[in-house]
Short mmCIF file of C-alpha atoms and ligand atoms in Angstrom, two decimals:
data_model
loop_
_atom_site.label_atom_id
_atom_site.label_comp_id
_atom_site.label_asym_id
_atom_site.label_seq_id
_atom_site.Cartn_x
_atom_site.Cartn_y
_atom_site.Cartn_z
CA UNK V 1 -14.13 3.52 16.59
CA UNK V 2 -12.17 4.22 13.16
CA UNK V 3 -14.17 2.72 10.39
CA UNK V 4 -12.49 0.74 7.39
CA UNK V 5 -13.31 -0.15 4.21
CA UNK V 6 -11.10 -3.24 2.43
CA UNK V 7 -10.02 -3.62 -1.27
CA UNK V 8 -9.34 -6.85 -2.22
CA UNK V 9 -9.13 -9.06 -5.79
CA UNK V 10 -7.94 -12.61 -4.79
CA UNK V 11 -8.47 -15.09 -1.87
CA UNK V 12 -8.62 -12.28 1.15
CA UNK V 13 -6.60 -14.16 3.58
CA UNK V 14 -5.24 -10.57 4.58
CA UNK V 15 -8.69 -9.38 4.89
CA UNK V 16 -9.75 -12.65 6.56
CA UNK V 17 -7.20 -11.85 9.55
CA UNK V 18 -8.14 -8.26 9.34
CA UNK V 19 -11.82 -9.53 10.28
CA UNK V 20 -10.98 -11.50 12.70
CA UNK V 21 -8.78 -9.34 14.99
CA UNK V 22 -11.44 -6.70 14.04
CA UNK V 23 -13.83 -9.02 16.16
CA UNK V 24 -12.22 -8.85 19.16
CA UNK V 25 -13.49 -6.87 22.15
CA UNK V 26 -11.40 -3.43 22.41
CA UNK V 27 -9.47 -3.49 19.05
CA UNK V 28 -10.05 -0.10 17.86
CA UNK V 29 -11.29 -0.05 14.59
CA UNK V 30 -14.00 -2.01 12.42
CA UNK V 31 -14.18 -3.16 8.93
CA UNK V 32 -17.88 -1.59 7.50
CA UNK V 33 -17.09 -2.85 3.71
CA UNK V 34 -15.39 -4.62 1.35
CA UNK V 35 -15.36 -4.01 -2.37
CA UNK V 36 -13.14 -5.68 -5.11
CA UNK V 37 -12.99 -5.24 -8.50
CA UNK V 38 -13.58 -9.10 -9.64
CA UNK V 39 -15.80 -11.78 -8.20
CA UNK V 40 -13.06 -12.23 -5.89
CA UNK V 41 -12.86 -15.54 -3.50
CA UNK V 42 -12.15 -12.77 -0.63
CA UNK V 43 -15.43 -11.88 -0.30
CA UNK V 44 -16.34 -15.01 1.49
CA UNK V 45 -15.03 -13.87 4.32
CA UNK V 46 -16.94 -10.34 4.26
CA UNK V 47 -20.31 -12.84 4.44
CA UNK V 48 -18.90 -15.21 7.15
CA UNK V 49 -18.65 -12.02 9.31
CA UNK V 50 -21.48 -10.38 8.00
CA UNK V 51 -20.01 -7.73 6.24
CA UNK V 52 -21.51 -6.07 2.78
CA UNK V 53 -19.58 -6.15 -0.13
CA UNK V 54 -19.57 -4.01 -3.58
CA UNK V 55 -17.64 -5.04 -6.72
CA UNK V 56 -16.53 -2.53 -9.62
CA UNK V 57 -15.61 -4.83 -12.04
CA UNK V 58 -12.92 -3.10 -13.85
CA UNK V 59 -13.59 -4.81 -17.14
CA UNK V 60 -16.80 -3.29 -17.39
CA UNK V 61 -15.25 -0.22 -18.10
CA UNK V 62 -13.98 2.01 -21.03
CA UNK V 63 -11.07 3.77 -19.03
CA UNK V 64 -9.09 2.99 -15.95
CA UNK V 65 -10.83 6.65 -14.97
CA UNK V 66 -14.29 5.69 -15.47
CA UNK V 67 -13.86 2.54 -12.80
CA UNK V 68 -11.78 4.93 -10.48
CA UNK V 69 -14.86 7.12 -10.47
CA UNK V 70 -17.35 4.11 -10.15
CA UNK V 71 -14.64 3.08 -7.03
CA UNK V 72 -14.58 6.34 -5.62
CA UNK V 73 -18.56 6.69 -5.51
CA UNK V 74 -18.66 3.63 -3.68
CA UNK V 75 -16.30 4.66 -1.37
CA UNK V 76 -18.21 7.97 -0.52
CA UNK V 77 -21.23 5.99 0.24
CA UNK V 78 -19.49 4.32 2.85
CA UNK V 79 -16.85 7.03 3.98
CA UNK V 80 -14.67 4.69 5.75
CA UNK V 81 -12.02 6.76 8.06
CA UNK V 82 -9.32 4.42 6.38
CA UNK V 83 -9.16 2.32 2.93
CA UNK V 84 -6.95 -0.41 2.71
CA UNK V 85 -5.53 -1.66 -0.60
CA UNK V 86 -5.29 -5.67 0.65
CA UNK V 87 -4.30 -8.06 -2.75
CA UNK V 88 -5.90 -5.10 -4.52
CA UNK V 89 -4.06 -6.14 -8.18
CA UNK V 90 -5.23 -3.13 -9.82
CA UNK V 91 -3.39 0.30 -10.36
CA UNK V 92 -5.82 2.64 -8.64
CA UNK V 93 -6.17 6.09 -11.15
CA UNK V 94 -4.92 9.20 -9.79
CA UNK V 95 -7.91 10.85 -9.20
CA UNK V 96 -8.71 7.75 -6.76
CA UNK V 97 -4.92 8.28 -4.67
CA UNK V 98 -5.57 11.94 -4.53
CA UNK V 99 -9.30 11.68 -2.87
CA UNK V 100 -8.04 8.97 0.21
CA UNK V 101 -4.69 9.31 0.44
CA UNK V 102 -2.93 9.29 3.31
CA UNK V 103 -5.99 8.09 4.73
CA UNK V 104 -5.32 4.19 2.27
CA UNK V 105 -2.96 1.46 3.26
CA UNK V 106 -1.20 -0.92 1.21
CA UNK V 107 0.21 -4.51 1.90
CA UNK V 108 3.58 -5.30 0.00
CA UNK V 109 5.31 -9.04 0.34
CA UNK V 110 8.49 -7.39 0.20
CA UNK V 111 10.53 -5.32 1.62
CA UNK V 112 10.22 -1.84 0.07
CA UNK V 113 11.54 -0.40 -1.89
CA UNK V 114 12.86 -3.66 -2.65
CA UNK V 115 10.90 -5.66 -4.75
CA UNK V 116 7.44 -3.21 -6.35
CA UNK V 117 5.15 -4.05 -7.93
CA UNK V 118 2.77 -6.89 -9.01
CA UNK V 119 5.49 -9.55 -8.68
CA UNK V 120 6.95 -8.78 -5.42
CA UNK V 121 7.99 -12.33 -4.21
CA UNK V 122 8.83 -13.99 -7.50
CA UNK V 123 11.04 -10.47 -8.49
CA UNK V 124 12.96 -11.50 -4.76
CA UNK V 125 13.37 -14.83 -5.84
CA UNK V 126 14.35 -14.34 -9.24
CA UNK V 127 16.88 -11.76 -7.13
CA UNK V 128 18.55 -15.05 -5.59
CA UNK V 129 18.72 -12.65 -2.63
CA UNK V 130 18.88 -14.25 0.99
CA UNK V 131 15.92 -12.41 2.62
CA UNK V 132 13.05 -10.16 1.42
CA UNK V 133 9.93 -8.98 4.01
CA UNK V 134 6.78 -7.66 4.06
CA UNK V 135 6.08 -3.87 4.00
CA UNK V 136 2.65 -1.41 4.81
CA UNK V 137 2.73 1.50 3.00
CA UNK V 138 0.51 4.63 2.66
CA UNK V 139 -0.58 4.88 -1.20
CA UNK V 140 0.88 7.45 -3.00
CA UNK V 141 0.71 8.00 -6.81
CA UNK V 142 4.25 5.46 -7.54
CA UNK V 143 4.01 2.36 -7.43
CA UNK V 144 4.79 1.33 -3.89
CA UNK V 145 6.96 4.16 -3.38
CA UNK V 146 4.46 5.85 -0.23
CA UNK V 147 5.69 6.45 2.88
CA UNK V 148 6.70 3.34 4.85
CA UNK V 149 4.81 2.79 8.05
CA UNK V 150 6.24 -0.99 9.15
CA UNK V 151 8.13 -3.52 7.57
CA UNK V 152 10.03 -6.25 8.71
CA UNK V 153 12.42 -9.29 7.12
CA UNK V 154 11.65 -12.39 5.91
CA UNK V 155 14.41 -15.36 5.06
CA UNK V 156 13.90 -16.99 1.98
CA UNK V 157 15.16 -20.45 1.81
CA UNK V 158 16.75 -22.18 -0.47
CA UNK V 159 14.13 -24.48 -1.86
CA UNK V 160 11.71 -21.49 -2.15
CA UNK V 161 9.13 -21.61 -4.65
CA UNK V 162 7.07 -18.33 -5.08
CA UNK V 163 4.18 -20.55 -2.93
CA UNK V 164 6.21 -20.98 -0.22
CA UNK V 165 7.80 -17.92 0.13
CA UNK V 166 4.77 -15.46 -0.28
CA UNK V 167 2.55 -17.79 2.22
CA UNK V 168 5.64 -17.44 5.04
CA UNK V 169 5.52 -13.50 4.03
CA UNK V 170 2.24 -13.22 4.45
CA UNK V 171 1.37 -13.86 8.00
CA UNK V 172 4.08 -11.35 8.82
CA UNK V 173 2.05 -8.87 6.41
CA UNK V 174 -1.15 -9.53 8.74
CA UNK V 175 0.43 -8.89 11.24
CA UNK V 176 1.97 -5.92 10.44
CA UNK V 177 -1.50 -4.42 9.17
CA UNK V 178 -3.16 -5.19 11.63
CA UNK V 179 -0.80 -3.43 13.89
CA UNK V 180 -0.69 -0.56 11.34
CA UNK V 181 -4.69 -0.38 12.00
CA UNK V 182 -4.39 -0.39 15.45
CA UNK V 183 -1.85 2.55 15.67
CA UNK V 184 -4.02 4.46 13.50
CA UNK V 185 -7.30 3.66 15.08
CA UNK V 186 -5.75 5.00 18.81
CA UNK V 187 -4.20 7.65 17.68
CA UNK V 188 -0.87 6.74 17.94
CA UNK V 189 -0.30 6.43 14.01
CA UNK V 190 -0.91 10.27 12.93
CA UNK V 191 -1.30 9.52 8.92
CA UNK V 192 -1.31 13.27 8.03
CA UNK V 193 2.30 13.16 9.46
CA UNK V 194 3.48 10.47 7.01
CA UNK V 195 3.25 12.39 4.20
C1 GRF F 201 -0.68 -10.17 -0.36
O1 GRF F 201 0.63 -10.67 -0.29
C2 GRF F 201 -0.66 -8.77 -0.87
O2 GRF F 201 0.31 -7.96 -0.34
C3 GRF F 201 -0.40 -9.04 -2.32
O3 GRF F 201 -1.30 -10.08 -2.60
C4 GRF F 201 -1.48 -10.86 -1.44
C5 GRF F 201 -2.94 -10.91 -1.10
O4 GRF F 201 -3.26 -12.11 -0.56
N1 GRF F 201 -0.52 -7.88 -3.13
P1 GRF F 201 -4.73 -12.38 0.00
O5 GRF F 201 -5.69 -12.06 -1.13
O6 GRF F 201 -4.93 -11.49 1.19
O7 GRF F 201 -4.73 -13.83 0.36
#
């Protein structure tokens, strides 16, 4: 069973669908923790399936370095097989990328390399382009520039607001990582081939 470990900052509706397929006899792979780096909403959903949490609350630190390390020492106590970066709005240090990576996923609402970054759906919009996606990436030390292991297209239409585009990306972004977890977790997905 390939254990996980979750990132998250905001609401968790990624992680939320995470847990829930998680839950199901015979998929491959369960979530063991979920740490943020706020009091984020998300970890509602670590309780409701009984699932410990940890927060690093970046602000309570001098450096971006001193919370990677804080991060990272959380992360050892758990030693997840896999990390996944899920509404994670914080630029992980380099020390942090080096330690887990390719073994840490990310979830992009766009399709990369369209669109990085912390403004992925309102940077598509703002684009005026006709369609965007949803990507899941391994983290590298760019900003969304890791190897891409699934995307697919998403229309945007023409009354779009950033709300209604990045909730219609999203499911497809569940989907897509959970399917990403699942190909790891049987094998199929070799991450130390992505690279
Ligand atoms: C997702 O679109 C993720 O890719 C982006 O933020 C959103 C997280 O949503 N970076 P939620 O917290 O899972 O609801």
């Amino acid at each position: 069973m390939l254990t996980v470990a979750v990132l998250i900052s905001g609401t968790g509706s990624n992680l939320r669908a995470l847990l829930e397929a998680a839950s199901e006899p015979g998929f491959p792979a369960r979530v063991i923790a979920v740490g943020a780096d706020r009091q984020a909403d998300g970890f509602v959903h670590a309780e409701h399936y009984g699932i410990p949490t940890f927060m690093v609350p970046f602000e309570e630190f001098e450096t971006r370095e001193d919370w990677g390390r804080e991060l990272l020492a959380h992360l050892d106590v758990w030693a997840p097989d896999l990390v996944i970066l899920s509404g994670l709005m914080r630029l992980l240090p380099a020390a942090v990328v080096e330690a887990w990576s390719p073994r840490m996923l990310n979830t992009h609402p766009a399709y990369l390399p369209e669109f990085p970054g912390a403004h992925g759906v309102r940077d598509a919009l703002a684009a005026g382009v006709s369609e965007t996606g949803a990507s899941v990436i391994v983290v590298d030390n760019g900003v969304d520039t890791g190897p891409i292991l699934a995307q697919e297209r998403v229309p945007v239409l023409p009354d779009d607001t950033e709300h209604t585009l990045h909730e219609r990306i999203k499911p497809v972004e569940r989907r897509l990582l959970i399917d990403a977890v699942r190909r790891v977790a049987s094998g199929e997905l070799d991450l130390t081939q992505t690279a």
